[in-house]
Every structure is written in C-alpha cells, then in structure tokens.
Tab-separated table of C-alpha atoms and ligand atoms in Angstrom:
chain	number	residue	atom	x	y	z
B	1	UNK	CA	85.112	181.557	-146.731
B	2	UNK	CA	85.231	183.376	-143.610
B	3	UNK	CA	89.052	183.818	-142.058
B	4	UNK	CA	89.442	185.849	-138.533
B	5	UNK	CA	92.848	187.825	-138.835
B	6	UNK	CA	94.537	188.911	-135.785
B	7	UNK	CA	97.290	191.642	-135.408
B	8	UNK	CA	99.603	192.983	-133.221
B	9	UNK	CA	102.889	193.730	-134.625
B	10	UNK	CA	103.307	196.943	-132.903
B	11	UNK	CA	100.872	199.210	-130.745
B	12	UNK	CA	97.487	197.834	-132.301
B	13	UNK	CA	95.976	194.927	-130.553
B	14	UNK	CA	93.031	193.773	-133.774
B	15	UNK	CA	91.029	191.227	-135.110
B	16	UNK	CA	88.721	190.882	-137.847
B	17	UNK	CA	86.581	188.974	-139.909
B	18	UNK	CA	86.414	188.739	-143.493
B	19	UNK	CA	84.274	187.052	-146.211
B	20	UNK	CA	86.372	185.866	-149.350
B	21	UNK	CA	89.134	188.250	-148.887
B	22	UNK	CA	87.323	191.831	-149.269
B	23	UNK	CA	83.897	191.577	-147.512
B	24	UNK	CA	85.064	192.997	-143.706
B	25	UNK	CA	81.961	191.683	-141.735
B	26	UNK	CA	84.004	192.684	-138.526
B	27	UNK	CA	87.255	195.010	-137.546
B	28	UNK	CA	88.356	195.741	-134.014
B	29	UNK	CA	91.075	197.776	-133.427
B	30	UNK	CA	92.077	198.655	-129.733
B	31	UNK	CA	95.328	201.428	-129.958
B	32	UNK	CA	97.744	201.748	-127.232
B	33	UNK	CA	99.050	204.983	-128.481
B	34	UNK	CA	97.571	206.589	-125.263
B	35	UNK	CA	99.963	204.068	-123.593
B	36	UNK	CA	102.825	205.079	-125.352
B	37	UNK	CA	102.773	209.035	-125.479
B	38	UNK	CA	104.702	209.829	-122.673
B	39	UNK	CA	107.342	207.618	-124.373
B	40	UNK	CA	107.199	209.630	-127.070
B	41	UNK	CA	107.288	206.209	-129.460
B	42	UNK	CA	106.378	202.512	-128.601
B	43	UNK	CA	107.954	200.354	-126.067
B	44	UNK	CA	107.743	196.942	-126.956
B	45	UNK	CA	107.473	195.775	-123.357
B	46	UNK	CA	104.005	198.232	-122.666
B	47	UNK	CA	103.024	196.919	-125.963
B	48	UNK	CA	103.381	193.375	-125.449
B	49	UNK	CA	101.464	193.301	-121.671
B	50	UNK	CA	98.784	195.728	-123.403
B	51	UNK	CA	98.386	192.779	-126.079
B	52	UNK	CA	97.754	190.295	-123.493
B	53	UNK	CA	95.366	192.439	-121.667
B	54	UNK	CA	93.359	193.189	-124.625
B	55	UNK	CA	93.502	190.314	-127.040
B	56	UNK	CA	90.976	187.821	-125.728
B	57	UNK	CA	88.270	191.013	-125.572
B	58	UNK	CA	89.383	192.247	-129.116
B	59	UNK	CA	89.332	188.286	-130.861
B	60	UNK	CA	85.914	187.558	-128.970
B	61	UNK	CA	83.990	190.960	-130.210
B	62	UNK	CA	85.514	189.874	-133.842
B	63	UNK	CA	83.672	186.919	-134.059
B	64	UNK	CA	80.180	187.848	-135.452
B	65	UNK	CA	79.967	184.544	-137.898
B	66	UNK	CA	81.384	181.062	-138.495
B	67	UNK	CA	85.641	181.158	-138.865
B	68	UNK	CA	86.820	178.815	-141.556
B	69	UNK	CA	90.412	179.411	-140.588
B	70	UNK	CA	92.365	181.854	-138.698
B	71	UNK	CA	95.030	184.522	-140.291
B	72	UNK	CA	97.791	186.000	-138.213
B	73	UNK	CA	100.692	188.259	-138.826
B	74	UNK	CA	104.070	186.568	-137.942
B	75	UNK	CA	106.558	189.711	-138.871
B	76	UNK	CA	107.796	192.356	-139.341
B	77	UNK	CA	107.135	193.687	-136.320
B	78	UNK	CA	108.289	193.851	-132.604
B	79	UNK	CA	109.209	190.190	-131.189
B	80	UNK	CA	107.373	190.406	-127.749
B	81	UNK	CA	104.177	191.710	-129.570
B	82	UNK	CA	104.015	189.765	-132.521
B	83	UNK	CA	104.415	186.447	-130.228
B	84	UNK	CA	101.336	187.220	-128.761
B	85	UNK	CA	99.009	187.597	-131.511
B	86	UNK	CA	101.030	184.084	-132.714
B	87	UNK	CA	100.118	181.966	-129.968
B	88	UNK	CA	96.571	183.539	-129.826
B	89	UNK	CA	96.255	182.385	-133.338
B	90	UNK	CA	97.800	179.119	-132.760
B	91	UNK	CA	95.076	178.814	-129.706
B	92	UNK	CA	92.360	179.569	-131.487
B	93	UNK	CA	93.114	177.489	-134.697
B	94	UNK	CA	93.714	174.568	-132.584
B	95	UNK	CA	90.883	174.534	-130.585
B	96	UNK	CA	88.257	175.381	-133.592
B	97	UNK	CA	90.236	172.330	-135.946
B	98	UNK	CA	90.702	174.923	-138.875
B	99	UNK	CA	93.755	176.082	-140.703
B	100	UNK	CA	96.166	178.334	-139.605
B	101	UNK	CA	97.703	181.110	-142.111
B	102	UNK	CA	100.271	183.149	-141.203
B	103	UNK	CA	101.004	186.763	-143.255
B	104	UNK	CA	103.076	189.423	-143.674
B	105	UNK	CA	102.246	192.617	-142.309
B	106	UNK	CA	103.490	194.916	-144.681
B	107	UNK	CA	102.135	192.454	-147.859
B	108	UNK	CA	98.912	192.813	-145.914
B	109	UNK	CA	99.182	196.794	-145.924
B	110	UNK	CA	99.299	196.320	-150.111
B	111	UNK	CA	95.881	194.570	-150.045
B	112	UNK	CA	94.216	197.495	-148.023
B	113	UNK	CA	92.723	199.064	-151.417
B	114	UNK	CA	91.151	195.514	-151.676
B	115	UNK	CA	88.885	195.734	-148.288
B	116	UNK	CA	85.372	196.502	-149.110
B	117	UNK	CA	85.985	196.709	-152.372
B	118	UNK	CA	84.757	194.187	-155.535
B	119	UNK	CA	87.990	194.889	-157.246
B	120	UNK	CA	89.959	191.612	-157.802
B	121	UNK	CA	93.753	192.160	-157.393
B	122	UNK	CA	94.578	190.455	-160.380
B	123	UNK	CA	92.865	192.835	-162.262
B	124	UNK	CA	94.978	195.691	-161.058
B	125	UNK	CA	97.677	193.816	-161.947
B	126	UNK	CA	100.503	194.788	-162.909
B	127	UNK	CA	101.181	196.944	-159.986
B	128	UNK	CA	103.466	199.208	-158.404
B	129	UNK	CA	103.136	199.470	-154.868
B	130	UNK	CA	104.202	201.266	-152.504
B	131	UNK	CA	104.288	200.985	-148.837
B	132	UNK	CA	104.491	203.612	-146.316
B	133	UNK	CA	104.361	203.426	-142.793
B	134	UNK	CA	106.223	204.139	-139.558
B	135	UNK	CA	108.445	201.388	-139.999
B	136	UNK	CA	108.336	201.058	-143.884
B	137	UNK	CA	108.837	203.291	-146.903
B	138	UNK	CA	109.333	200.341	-150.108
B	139	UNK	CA	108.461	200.328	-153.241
B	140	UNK	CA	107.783	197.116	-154.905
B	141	UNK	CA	107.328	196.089	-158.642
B	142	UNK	CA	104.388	193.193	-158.646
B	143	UNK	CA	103.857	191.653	-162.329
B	144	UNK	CA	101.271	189.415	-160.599
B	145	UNK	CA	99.054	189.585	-157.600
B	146	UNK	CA	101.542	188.114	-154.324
B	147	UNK	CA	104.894	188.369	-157.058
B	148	UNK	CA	107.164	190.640	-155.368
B	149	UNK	CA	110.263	192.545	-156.246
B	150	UNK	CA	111.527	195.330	-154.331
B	151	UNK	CA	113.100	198.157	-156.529
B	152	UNK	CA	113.748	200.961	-154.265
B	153	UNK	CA	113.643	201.861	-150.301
B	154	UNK	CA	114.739	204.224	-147.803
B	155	UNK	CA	118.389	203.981	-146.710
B	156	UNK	CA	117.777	204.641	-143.288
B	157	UNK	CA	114.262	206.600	-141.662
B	158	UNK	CA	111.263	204.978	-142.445
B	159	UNK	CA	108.752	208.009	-143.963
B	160	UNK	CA	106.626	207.923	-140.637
B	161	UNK	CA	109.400	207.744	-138.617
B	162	UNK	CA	110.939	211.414	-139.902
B	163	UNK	CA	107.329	212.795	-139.188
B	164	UNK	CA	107.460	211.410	-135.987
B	165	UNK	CA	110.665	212.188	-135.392
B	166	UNK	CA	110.541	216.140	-136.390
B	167	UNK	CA	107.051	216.037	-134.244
B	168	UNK	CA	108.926	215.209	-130.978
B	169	UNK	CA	111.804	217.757	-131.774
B	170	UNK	CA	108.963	220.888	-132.073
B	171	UNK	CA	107.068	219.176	-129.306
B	172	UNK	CA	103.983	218.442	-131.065
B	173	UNK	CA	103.102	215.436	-129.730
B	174	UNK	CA	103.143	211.634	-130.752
B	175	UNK	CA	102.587	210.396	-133.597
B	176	UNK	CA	103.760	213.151	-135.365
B	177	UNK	CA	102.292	212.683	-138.501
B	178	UNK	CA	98.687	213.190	-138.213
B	179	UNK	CA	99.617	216.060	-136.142
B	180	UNK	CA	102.338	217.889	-138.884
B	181	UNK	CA	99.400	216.618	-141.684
B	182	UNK	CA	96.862	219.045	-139.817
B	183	UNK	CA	98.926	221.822	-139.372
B	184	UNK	CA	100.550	221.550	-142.956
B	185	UNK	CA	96.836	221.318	-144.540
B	186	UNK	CA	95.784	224.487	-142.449
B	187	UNK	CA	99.001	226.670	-143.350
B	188	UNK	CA	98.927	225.690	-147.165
B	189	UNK	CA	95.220	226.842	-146.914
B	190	UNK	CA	95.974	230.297	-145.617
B	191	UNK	CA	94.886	233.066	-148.290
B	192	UNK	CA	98.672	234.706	-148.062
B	193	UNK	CA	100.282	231.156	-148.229
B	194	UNK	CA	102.986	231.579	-150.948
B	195	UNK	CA	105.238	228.620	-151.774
B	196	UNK	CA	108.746	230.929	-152.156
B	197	UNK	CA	108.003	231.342	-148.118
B	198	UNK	CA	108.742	227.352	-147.802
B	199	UNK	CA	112.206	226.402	-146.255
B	200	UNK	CA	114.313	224.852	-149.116
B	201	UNK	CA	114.805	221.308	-147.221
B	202	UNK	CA	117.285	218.701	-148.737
B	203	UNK	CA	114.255	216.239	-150.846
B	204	UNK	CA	115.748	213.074	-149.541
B	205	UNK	CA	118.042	212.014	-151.967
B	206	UNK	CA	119.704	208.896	-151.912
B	207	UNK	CA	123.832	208.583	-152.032
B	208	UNK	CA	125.067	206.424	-155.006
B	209	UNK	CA	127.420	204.159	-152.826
B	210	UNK	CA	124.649	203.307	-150.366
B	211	UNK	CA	122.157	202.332	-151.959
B	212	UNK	CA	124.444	199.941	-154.669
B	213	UNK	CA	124.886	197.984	-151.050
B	214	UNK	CA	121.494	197.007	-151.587
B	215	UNK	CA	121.357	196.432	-154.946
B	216	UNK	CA	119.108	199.265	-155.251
B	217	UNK	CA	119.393	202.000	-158.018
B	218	UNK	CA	120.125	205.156	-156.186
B	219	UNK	CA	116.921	206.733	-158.415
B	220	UNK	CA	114.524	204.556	-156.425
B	221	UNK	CA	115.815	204.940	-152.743
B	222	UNK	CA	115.869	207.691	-150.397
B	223	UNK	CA	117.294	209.081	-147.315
B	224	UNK	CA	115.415	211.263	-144.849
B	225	UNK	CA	118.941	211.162	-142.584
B	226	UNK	CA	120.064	214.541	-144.089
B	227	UNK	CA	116.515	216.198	-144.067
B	228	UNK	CA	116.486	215.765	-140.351
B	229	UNK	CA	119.339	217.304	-139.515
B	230	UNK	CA	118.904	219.961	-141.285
B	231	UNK	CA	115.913	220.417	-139.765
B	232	UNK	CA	117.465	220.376	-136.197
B	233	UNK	CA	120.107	222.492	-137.317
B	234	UNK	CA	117.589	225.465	-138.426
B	235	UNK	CA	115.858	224.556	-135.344
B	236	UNK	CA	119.091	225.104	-133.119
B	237	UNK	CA	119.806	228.218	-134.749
B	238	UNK	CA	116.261	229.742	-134.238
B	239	UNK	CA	116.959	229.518	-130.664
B	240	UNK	CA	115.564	226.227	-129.933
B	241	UNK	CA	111.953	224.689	-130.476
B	242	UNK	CA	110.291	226.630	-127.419
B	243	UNK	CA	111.730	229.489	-129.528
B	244	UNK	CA	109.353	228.750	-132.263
B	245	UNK	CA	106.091	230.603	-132.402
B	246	UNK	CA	103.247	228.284	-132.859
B	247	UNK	CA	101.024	230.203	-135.044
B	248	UNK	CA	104.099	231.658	-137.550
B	249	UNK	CA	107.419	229.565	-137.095
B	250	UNK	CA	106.173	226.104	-136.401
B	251	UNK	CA	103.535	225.808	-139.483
B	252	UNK	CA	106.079	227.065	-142.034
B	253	UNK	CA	108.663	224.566	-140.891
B	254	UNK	CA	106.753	221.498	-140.521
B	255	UNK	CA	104.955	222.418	-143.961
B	256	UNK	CA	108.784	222.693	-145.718
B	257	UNK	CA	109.354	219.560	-144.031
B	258	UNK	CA	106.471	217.674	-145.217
B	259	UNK	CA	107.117	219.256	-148.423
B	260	UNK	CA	110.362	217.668	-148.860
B	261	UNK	CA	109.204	214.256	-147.644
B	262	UNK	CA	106.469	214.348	-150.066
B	263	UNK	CA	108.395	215.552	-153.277
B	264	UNK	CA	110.794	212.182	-152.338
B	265	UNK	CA	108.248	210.012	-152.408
B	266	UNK	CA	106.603	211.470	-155.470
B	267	UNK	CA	109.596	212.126	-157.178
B	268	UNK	CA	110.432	208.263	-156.572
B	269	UNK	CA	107.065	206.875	-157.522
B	270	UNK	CA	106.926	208.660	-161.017
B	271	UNK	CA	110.541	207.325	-161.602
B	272	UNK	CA	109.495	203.839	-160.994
B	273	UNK	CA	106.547	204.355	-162.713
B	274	UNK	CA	108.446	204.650	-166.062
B	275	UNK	CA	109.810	201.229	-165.350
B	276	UNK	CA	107.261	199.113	-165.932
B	277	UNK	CA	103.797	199.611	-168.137
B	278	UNK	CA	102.104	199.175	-165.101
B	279	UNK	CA	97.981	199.364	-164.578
B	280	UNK	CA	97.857	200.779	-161.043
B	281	UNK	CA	99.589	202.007	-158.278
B	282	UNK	CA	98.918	200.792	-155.007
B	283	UNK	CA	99.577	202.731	-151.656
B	284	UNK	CA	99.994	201.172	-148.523
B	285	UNK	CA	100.566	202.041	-145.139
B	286	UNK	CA	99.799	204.805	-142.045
B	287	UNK	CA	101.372	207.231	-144.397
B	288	UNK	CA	98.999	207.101	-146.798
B	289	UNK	CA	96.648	208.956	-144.764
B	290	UNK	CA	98.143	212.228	-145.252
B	291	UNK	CA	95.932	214.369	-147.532
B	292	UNK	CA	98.497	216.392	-149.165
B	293	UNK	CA	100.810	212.979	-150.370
B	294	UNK	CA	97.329	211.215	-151.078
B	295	UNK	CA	96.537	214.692	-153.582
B	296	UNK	CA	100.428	214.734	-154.796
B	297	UNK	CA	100.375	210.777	-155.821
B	298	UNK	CA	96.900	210.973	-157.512
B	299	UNK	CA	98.714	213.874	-159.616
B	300	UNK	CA	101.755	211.443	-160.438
B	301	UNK	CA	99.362	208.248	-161.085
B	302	UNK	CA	97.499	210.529	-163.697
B	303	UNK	CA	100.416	212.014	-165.107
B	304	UNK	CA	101.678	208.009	-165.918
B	305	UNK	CA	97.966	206.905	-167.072
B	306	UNK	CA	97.940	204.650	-164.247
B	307	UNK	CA	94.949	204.163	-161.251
B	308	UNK	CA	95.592	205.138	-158.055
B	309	UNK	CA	94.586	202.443	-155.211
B	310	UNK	CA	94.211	203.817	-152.173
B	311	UNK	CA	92.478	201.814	-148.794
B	312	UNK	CA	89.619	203.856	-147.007
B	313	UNK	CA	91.138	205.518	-144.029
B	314	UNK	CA	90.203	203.492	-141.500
B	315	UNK	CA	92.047	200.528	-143.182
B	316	UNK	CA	95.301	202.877	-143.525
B	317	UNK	CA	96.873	202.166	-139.844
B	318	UNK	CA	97.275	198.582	-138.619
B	319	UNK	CA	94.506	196.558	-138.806
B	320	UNK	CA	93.507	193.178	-139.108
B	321	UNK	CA	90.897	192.953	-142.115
B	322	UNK	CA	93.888	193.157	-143.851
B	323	UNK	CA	95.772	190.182	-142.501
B	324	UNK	CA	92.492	188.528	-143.106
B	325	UNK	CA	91.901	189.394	-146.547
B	326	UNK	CA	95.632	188.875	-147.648
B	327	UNK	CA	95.255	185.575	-146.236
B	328	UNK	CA	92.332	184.461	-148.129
B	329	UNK	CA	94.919	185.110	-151.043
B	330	UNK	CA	97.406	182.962	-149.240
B	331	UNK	CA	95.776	179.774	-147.955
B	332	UNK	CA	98.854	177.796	-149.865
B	333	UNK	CA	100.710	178.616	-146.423
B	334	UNK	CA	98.482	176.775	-144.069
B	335	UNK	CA	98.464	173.817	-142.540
B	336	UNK	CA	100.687	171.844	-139.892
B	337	UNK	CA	103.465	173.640	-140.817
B	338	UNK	CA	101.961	176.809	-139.146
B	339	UNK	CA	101.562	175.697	-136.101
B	340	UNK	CA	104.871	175.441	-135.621
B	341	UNK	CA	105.547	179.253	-136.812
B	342	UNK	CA	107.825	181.240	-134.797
B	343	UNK	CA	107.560	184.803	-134.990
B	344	UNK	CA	109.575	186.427	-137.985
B	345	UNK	CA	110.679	189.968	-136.502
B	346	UNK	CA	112.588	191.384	-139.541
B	347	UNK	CA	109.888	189.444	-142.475
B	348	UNK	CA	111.100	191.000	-145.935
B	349	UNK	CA	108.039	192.233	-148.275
B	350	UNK	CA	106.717	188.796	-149.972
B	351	UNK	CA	108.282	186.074	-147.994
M	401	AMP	P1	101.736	202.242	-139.473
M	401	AMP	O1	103.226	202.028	-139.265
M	401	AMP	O2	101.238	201.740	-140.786
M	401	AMP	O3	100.932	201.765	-138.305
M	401	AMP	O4	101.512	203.817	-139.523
M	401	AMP	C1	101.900	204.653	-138.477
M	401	AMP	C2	102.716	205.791	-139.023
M	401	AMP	O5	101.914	206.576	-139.913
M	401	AMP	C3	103.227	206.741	-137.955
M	401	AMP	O6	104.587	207.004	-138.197
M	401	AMP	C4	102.361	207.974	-138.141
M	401	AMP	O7	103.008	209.183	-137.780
M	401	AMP	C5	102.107	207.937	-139.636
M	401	AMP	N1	100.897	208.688	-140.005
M	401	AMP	C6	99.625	208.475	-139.582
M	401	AMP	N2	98.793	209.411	-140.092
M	401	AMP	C7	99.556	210.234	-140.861
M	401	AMP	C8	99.307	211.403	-141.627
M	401	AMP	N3	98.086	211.916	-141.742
M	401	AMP	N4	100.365	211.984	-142.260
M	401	AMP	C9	101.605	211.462	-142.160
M	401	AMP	N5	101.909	210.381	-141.450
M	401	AMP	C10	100.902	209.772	-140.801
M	402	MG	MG1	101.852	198.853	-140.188
C-alpha cells in the first residue's frame, strides 16, 4: 500500500511516498530556514505563505507511483501552517477518491527508526521513547506499538529550543543546534581538552512542586529555565557575548552547555529505563542528530541491555516519510470523518 504523507507543521514544506509503512520510494523536503534567519526563529506568517508557494511543487515531485491514500499531519504544530498541508491533503484525497489519514507529528517522529528499515515496530516493543525536538522534549512509556503514556517532560524549554536559544545569545546563528553540535564536537576533540575546564552548568533539574502539576514524577521531567540563565548571567559578567573570543571563550561555554543538556536527558532516560523491562529505546526528533547525545544514549541503552533506535539523519528533522509510514500504522483513522479534520495546534503525543 502506497500512502503520500504531507507535512508542514512548522518551517518544512514535505511530501513523501511510502510502501507499507517503511519502504520511502520518495521524500521531498523544501526548508524555509533561509526564510527565517534574520528572525532568528520561525514566524508562522513567512511560514504559512512559504507553504503555499511551495506545496503544489513539493506534493507533485512526491508522486513517483500509484497513492492508495493520503497521510497528513493535523498538530502539533503552528495553526496557519498546519492548515495548509490540511486542506492540501483534503484536496488531493478528494480528487484521487482514496482515504484520508490524519497523524500526529510528534507520534510520527517515534516511527523515524522504522523508515527504510525491515524492523516491525511490534517487535521493538516494549519501548521507551523519547522525543526531542525544537518544540518537544517527552518521554513516553509504549507497552505496544501506537499505546502511549507519557511519564516525564520538560517543564518549560523544549531541548532544541535552549540550543537555539543560547545560539542567538552568542550570536551563532539560527538554528543553534547544529551549529553548538559542531563546535562542541571540535572542542571535545582538541588534544588539551580536559573535562575539569567545563563550566559547572545547573543539569536541568526539575522542581518537585512543578512537575506534581502534571502528574509527572519530578525524576522524569526537566527544566532548562535555570540552565539558561545561568548561562546569560556568566555571559553578562564576561562582558557581554561580543566579549567572547571565538576560538577560546565561545567553544568552552557552548560545550558546558551542551554538556548539561545532555547529562538531563541521559540522566532522565536511564531513570525511566529502570521503569519498565523494556526491549528498546526509541529516539525521536531534530535533537537526535547531535553526535555527542546520539554517543551518550547508546552508552545508557547498553548500560540497561536495551537497543537503541535511532532514524538515519536525514529522517531526524521534519519530514514526511514519517507521516506516511506512521499512517500506514494508523489507517483505523480514515475515512469521512477526516475530511472534516480541523487542524489540532496543541495535539498531545498519541491522540
Ligand atoms: P524539529 O523540531 O524536529 O524540526 O528539530 C529542530 C530542532 O532540532 C531545532 O531546535 C534544532 O536546533 C535542533 N537540532 C538540529 N540539529 C541538531 C544538532 N545536531 N544538535 C542539537 N540540536 C539540533
Ligand atoms: Mg518536528
């Protein structure tokens, strides 16, 4: 069964095809980030008229074989970009007379380790997952393939929002994480790197009282709130960011920093890990293309006799393979009913 997906929740206008859930026979992904750098983060209005522009293009280069039935993402996401995708699904679906599935993005982001792969999902099962992204940092207990409970979260900063958000205090650039991943990777290669030099950053710990709010044990949450200031405060009183020489100063902080976001999300992850007698962990999410939390997970997945599922790279960032392979999973959502979707702006994980 062939299903076209089509995404664009936030600044990635895509579409794909794929065969029985993991066979990608097509995946076009057009980014706006260029749009968005002087912004220093995504406006939803640029991102919306961008997805108009570039939809019809992206959806007609995606078709390289017979549809069956047409996937979409209907939340989370941005409301002005997410509508468009919708009603290009709803289009498209309507006019070929096949089923319309809608999906949830950040469900979709858990089936990544699926794509091109023969692994079934119920045989990784039982799971824990976890999803990080700009807008996400959850970690989810899943007894069976599309069961979903989430045990733990971040209170406030999502983990690719605090490395974009210490990337546009130094100046680096947007998105920040790619760029503090590079320049972390180079200084922890450097022959007189020693890790007593680091900056002893607060490792995202999660106040008791907040997190009960949620229902959430405080042992499986986190909080980058306190990280970043104290990042701006060390920055303040080194002078400033121009301050800051690039070749000494800036790699040693943003290394500390991604330090401390890593150790949370480790830390976290082997906690949860004890939970559960779980087969695999599964990692999710634009996040998960950092090299050094990709190296620090596989050590914590070993450690708990677990396998660590990660997606290729170029299924890490928004996509739509994934919306089209989750949805292959998902048919039971079809039907009339989807056509008269609205968009779903703050989706939970598994609804
Ligand atoms: P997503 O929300 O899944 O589209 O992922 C985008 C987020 O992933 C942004 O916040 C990026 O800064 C972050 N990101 C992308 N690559 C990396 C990387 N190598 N290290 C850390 N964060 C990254
Ligand atoms: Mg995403």
């Amino acid at each position: 069964m062939n299903i076209l997906g089509i995404e664009t929740s936030c600044d990635e206008t895509a579409a794909a095809l794929v065969r029985d859930g993991h066979q990608v026979l097509s995946n076009v992904v057009f980014s706006q980030i260029p749009l968005h750098v002087k912004y220093g983060g995504v406006v939803p209005e640029i991102a919306s008229r961008a997805h108009v522009e570039k939809i019809g293009e992206v959806i007609k280069e995606a078709i390289v074989d017979k549809i069956d039935a047409v996937a979409v993402t209907w939340g989370p996401g941005l409301s002005p970009a997410l509508i468009v995708g919708l009603n290009a699904a709803k289009g498209l679906a309507k006019a070929l007379g096949v089923e319309l599935i809608a999906v949830n993005h950040i469900e979709a982001h858990l089936h990544t380790p699926f794509l091109d792969s023969s692994l079934l999902p119920e045989e990784a099962m039982p799971a824990l997952a976890l999803a990080v992204s700009g807008g996400h940092t959850t970690w989810i207990d899943m007894p069976r393939y599309t069961q979903y409970h989430i045990i733990g979260q971040t209170l406030d900063d999502a983990a690719g929002e605090a490395f974009d958000k210490a990337a546009k205090l130094l100046d680096l650039g947007y998105p920040g994480g790619p760029k503090i991943d590079k320049i972390a990777k180079e200084y922890l290669a450097r022959p007189d790197y020693k890790r007593s030099d680091l900056i002893s950053f607060p490792k995202g710990r999660a106040r008791e009282g907040v997190s009960s709010l949620s229902g959430l044990s405080a042992d499986l949450c986190v909080s980058f709130s306190g990280l970043k200031t104290a990042l701006l405060r060390y920055v303040q009183q080194s002078g400033g960011a121009k301050k800051l020489s690039d070749d000494g100063e800036i790699p040693r902080i943003v290394t500390s920093y991604q330090e401390a976001i890593i150790e949370a999300l480790c830390d976290r992850t082997a906690r949860a890990l004890k939970k559960r007698d779980y087969r695999s962990l599964i990692v999710g999410g634009g996040v998960s293309l950092n090299s050094r939390l990709r190296d620090s997970l596989q050590r914590v997945a070993d450690r708990a006799n677990v396998k660590l599922l990660t997606a290729l790279p170029k299924y890490c960032g928004d996509n739509a393979a994934m919306i089209a392979a989750l949805a292959y999973y998902r048919r039971n959502r079809s039907g009339q009913e989807a056509m008269s979707l609205d968009v779903n702006p703050s989706l939970e994980a598994g609804e």
